[in-house]
CSV table of C-alpha atoms in Angstrom, one decimal:
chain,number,residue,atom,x,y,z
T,1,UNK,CA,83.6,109.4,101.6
T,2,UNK,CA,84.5,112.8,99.9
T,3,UNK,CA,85.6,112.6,96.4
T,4,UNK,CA,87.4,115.3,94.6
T,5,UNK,CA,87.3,115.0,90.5
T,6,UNK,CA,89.9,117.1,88.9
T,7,UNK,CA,88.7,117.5,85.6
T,8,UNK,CA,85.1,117.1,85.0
T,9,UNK,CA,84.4,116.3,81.8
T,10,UNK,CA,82.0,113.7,79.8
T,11,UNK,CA,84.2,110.8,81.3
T,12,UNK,CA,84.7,113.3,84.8
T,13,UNK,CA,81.2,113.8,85.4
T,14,UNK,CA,79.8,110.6,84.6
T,15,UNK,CA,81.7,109.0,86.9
T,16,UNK,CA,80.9,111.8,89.8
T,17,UNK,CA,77.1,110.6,88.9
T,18,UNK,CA,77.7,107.2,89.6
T,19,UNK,CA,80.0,108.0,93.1
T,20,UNK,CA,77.1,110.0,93.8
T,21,UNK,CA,74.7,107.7,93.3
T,22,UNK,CA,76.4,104.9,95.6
T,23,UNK,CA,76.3,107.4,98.5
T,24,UNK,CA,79.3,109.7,98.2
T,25,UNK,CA,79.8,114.0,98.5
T,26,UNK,CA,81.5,114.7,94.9
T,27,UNK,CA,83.4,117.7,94.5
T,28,UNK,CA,83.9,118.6,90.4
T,29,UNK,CA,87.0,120.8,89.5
T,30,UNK,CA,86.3,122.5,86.3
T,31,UNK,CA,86.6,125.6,84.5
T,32,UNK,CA,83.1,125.4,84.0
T,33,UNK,CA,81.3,124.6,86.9
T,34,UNK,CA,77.7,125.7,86.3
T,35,UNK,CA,77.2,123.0,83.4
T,36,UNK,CA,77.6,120.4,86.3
T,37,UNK,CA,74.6,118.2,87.1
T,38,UNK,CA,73.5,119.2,90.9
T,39,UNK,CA,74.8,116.1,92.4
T,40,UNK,CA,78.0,117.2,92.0
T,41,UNK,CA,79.4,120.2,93.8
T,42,UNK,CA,81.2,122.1,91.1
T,43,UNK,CA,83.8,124.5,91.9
T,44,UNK,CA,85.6,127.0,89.3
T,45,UNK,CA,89.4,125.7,88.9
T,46,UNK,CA,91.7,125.6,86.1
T,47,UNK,CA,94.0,123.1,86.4
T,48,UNK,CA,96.9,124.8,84.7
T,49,UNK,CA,97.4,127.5,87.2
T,50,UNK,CA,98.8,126.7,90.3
T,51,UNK,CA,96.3,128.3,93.0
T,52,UNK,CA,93.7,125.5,93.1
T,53,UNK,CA,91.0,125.7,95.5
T,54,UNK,CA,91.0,124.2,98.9
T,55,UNK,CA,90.5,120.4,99.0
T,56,UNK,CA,87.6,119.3,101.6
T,57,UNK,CA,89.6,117.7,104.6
T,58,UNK,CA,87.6,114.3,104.5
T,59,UNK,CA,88.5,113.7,100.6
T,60,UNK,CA,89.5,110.5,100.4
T,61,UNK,CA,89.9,109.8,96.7
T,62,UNK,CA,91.2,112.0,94.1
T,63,UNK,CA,90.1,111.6,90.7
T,64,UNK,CA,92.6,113.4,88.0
T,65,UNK,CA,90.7,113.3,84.2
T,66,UNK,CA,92.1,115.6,82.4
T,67,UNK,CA,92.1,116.2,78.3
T,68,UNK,CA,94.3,118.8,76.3
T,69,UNK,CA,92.9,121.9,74.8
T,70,UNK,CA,94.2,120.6,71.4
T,71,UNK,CA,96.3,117.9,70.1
T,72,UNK,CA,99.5,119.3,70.0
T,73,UNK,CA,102.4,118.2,72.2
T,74,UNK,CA,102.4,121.8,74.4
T,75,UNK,CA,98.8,121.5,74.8
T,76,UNK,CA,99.2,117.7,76.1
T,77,UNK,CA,102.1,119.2,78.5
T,78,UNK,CA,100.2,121.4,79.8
T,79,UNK,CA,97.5,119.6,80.9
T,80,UNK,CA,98.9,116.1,81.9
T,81,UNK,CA,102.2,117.1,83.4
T,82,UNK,CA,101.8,120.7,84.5
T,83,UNK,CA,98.0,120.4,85.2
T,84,UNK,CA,99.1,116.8,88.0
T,85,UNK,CA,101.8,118.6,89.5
T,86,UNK,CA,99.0,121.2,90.4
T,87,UNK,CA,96.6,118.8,91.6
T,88,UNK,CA,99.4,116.7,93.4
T,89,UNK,CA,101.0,120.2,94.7
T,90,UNK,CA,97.2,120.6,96.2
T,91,UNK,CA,96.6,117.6,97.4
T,92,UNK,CA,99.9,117.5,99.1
T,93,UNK,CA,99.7,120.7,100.5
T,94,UNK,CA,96.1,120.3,102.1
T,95,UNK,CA,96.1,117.8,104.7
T,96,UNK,CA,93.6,116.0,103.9
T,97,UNK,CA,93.1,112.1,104.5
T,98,UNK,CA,93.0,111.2,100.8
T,99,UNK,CA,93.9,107.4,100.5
T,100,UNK,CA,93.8,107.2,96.8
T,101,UNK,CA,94.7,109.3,93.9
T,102,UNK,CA,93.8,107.6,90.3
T,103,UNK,CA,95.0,109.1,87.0
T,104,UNK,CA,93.1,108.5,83.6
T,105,UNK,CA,95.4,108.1,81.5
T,106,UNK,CA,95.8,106.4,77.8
T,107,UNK,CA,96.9,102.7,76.6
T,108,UNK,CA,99.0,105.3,73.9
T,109,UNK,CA,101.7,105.2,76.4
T,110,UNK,CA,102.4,101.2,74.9
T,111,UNK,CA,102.6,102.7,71.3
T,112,UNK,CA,102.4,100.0,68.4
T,113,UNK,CA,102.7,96.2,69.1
T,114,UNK,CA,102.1,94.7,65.6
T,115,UNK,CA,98.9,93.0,66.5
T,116,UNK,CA,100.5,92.0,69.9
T,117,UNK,CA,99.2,91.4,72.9
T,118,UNK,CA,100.1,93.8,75.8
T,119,UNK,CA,98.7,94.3,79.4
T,120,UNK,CA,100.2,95.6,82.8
T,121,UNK,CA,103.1,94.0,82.4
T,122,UNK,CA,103.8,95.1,79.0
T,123,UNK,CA,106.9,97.8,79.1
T,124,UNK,CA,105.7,101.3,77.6
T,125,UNK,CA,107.2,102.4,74.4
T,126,UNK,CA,105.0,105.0,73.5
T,127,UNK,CA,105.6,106.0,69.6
T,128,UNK,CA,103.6,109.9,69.2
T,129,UNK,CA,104.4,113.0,71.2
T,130,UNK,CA,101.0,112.2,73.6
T,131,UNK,CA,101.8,108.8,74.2
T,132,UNK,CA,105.1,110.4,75.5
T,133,UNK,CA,103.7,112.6,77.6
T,134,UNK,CA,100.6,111.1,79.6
T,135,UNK,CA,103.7,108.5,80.2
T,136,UNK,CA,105.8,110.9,81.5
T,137,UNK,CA,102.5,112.0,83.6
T,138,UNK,CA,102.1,108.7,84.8
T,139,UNK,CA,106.2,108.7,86.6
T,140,UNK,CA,105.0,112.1,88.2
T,141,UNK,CA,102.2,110.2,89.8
T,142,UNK,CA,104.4,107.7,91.0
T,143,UNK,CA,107.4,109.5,92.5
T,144,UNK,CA,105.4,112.3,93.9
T,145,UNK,CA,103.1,110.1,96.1
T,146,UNK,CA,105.9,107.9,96.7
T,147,UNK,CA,106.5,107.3,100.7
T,148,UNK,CA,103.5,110.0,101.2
T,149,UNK,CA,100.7,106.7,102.4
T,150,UNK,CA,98.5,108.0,99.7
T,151,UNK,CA,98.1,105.0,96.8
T,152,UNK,CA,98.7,106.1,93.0
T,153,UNK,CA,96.4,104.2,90.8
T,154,UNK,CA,97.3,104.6,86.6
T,155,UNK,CA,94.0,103.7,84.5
T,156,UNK,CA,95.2,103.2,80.8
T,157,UNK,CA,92.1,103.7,78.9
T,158,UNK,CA,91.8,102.3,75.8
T,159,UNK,CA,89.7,104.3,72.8
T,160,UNK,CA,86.4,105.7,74.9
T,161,UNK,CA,83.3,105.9,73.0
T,162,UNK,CA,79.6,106.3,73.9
T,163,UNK,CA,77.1,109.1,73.7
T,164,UNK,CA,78.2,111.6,71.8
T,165,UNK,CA,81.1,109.9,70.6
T,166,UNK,CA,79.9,109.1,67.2
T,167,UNK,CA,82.8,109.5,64.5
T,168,UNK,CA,82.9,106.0,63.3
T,169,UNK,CA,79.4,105.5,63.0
T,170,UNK,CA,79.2,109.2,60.9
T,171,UNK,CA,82.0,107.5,59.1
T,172,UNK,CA,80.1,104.9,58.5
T,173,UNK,CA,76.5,107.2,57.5
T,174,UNK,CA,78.3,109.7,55.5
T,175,UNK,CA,80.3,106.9,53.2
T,176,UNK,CA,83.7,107.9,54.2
T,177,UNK,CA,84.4,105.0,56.6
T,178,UNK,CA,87.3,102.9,54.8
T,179,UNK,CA,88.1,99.3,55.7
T,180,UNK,CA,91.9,98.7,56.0
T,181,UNK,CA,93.9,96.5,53.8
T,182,UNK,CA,95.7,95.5,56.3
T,183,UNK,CA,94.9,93.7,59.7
T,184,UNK,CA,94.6,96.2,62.2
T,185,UNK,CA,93.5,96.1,66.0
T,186,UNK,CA,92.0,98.5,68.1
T,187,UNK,CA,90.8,98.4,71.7
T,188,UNK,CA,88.0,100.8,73.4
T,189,UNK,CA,86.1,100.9,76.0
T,190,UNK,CA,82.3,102.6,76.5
T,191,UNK,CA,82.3,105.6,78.4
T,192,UNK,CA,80.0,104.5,80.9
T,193,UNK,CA,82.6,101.5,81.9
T,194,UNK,CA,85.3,103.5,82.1
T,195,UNK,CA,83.6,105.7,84.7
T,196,UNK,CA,82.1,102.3,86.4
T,197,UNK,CA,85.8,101.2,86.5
T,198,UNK,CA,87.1,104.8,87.8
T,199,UNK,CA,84.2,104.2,90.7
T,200,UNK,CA,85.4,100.8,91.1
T,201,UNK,CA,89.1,101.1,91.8
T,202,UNK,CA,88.6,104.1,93.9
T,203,UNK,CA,85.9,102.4,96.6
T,204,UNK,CA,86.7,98.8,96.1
T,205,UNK,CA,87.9,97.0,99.6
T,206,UNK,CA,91.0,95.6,98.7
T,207,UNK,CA,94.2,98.2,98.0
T,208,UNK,CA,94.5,98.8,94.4
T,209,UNK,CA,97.6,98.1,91.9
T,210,UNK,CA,99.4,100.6,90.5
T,211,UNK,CA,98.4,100.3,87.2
T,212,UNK,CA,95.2,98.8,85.4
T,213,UNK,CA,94.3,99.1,81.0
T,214,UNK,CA,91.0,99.7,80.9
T,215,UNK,CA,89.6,98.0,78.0
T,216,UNK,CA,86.6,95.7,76.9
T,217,UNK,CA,87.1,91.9,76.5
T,218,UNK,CA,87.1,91.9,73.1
T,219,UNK,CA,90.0,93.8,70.8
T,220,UNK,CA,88.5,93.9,67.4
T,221,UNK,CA,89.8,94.6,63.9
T,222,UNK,CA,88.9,98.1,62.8
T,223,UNK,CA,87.3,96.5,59.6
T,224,UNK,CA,85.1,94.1,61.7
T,225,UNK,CA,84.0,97.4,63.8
T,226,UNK,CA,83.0,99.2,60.6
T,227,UNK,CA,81.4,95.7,58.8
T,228,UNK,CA,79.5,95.4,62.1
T,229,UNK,CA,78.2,99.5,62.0
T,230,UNK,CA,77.3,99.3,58.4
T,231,UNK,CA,75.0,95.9,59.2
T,232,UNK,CA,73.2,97.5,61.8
T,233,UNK,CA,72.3,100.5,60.3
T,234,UNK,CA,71.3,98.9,57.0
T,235,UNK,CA,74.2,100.2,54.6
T,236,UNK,CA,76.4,99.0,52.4
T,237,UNK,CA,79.7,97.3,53.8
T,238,UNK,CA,82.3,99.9,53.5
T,239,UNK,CA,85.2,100.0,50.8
T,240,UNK,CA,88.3,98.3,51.2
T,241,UNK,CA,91.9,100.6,51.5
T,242,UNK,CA,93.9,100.1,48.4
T,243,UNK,CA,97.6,98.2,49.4
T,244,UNK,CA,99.4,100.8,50.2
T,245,UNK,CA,97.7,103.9,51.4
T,246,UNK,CA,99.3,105.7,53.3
T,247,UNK,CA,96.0,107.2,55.0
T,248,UNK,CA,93.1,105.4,56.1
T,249,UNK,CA,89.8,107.2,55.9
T,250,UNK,CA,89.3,105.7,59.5
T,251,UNK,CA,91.5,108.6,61.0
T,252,UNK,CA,94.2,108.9,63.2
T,253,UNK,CA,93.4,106.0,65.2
T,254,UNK,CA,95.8,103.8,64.3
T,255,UNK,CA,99.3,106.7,64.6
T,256,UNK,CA,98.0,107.1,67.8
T,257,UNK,CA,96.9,103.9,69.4
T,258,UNK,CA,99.1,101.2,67.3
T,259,UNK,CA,98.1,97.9,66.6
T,260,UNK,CA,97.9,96.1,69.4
T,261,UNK,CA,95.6,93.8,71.4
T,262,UNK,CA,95.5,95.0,75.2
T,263,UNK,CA,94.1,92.8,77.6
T,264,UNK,CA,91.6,93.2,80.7
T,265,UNK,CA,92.3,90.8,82.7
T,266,UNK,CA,94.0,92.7,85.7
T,267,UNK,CA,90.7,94.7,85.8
T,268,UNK,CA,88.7,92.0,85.5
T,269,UNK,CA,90.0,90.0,88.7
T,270,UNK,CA,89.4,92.7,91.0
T,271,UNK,CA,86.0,91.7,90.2
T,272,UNK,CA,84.8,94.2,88.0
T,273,UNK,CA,82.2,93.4,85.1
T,274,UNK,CA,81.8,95.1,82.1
T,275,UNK,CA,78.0,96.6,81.2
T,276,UNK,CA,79.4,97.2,77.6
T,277,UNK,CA,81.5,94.1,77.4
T,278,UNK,CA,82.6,94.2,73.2
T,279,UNK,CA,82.1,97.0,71.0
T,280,UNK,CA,78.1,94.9,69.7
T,281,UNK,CA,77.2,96.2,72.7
T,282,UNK,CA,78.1,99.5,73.1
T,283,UNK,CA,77.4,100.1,69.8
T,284,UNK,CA,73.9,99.1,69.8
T,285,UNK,CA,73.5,101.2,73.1
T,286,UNK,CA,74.1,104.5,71.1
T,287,UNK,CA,72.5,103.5,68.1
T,288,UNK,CA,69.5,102.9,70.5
T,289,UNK,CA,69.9,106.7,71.9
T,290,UNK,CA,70.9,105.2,74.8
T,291,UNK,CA,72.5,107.6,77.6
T,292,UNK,CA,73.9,111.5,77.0
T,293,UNK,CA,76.8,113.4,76.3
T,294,UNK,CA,78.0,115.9,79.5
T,295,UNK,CA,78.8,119.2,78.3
């Protein structure tokens, strides 16, 4: 099969390696296109305009991965809502015999559960401007591709980390890394399952859902994440937050993701298996100086 990655980022092109590398032609959308490895055919495209190139006729899957220019909410527009209606104004317009058309988007949509568990069937109540959005990006995929045969598939990823993707561990190093005072949850998922899981979903035999949250098997307290980092590299457990801080040296994760505790287990009956299965894992993977960051 031909797949077509719109947005070929770290997460974008590690998952075109690994399509590649079962078999398939990859074609990378990117603004960039000669920082792509050579099993990926990169073209030059910027999502935000509306003259796209041609899609190959046998595409089959579409892969949108997109990520804002900056964190503010006309930035996130841009990319998630005007940047789809592009690709699905493409992909629409081609004629080609695309099946499948998966969107990366963010378990931000579900906002904050106070340490609750959510999943697929969890209504979205996102609580920040880009939860909001990617949310509102999701509905696009779903009503444009409605009736068309082509399948929309939603991947909520929780917080990706991996090569590259350091800034708790330099949090950690550089003794700014603060331990909340209260419980807090968070959910993430290596980058290398995330792209095994964007592979997975878009080749796998049976027809996929419409949504899946892509997280690891094990949400953990931010504290036990940080405790665990300063173990393995041989430092000092990190302070405690004083009651009542209003800002945590962790940063930002917790306005943006919530506290929650999202569960797996959708993904994980379709038969896919984590290599990275809890943060221990993943965490000693880059520690190791294991895998690399795409540019």
């Amino acid at each position: 099969m031909t797949v077509l990655l719109a947005g070929c980022g770290d997460l974008g092109t590690e998952a075109g390696l690994r399509f590649a590398a079962a078999g398939h032609r990859v074609v990378g959308w990117r603004r960039s296109p000669e920082k792509l490895p050579a099993a990926i055919e990169g073209v030059a495209a910027d999502l935000g305009s509306g003259e796209l190139p041609p899609i190959p006729e046998d595409t089959t899957a579409v892969v949108v991965a997109i990520a804002a220019d900056s964190p503010t909410e006309d930035a996130y527009r841009a990319a998630y809502v005007d940047g789809l209606a592009h690709v699905l104004d493409a992909v629409l317009a081609s004629g080609a015999s695309v099946r499948r058309v998966l969107f990366v988007s963010s378990t931000a949509v579900y906002g904050d559960a106070a340490g609750g568990w959510i999943d697929e069937r969890t209504t979205p109540e996102p609580g920040g401007f880009s939860g909001r959005i990617i949310r509102e990006a999701e509905e696009l995929l779903y009503s444009r591709l409605r009736g068309t045969g082509i399948t929309p598939v939603v991947l909520r990823l929780g917080g990706i980390y991996g090569p590259g993707r350091t800034r708790l561990i330099d949090q950690v190093r550089g003794g700014t890394a603060v331990i909340p005072a209260s419980s807090r949850f968070t959910n993430r998922i290596h980058r290398d399952d995330a792209a095994a899981a964007i592979v997975h979903l878009c080749t796998m035999d049976a027809v996929p859902g419409p949504v899946y949250v892509g997280v690891d098997n094990e949400p953990a307290e931010l504290g036990e994440v940080l405790g665990f980092l300063a173990e393995e590299l041989g430092l000092p457990r990190p302070a405690s937050e004083s009651v009542g801080a209003a800002v945590s040296a962790a940063g930002g994760e917790a306005s943006r993701g919530g506290n929650k505790r999202a569960s797996n287990g959708l993904l994980r009956s379709t038969g896919f298996e984590f290599q990275y299965p809890s943060f221990r894992e993943g965490y000693r993977a880059i520690l190791a100086g294991t895998g690399v960051r795409h540019p």
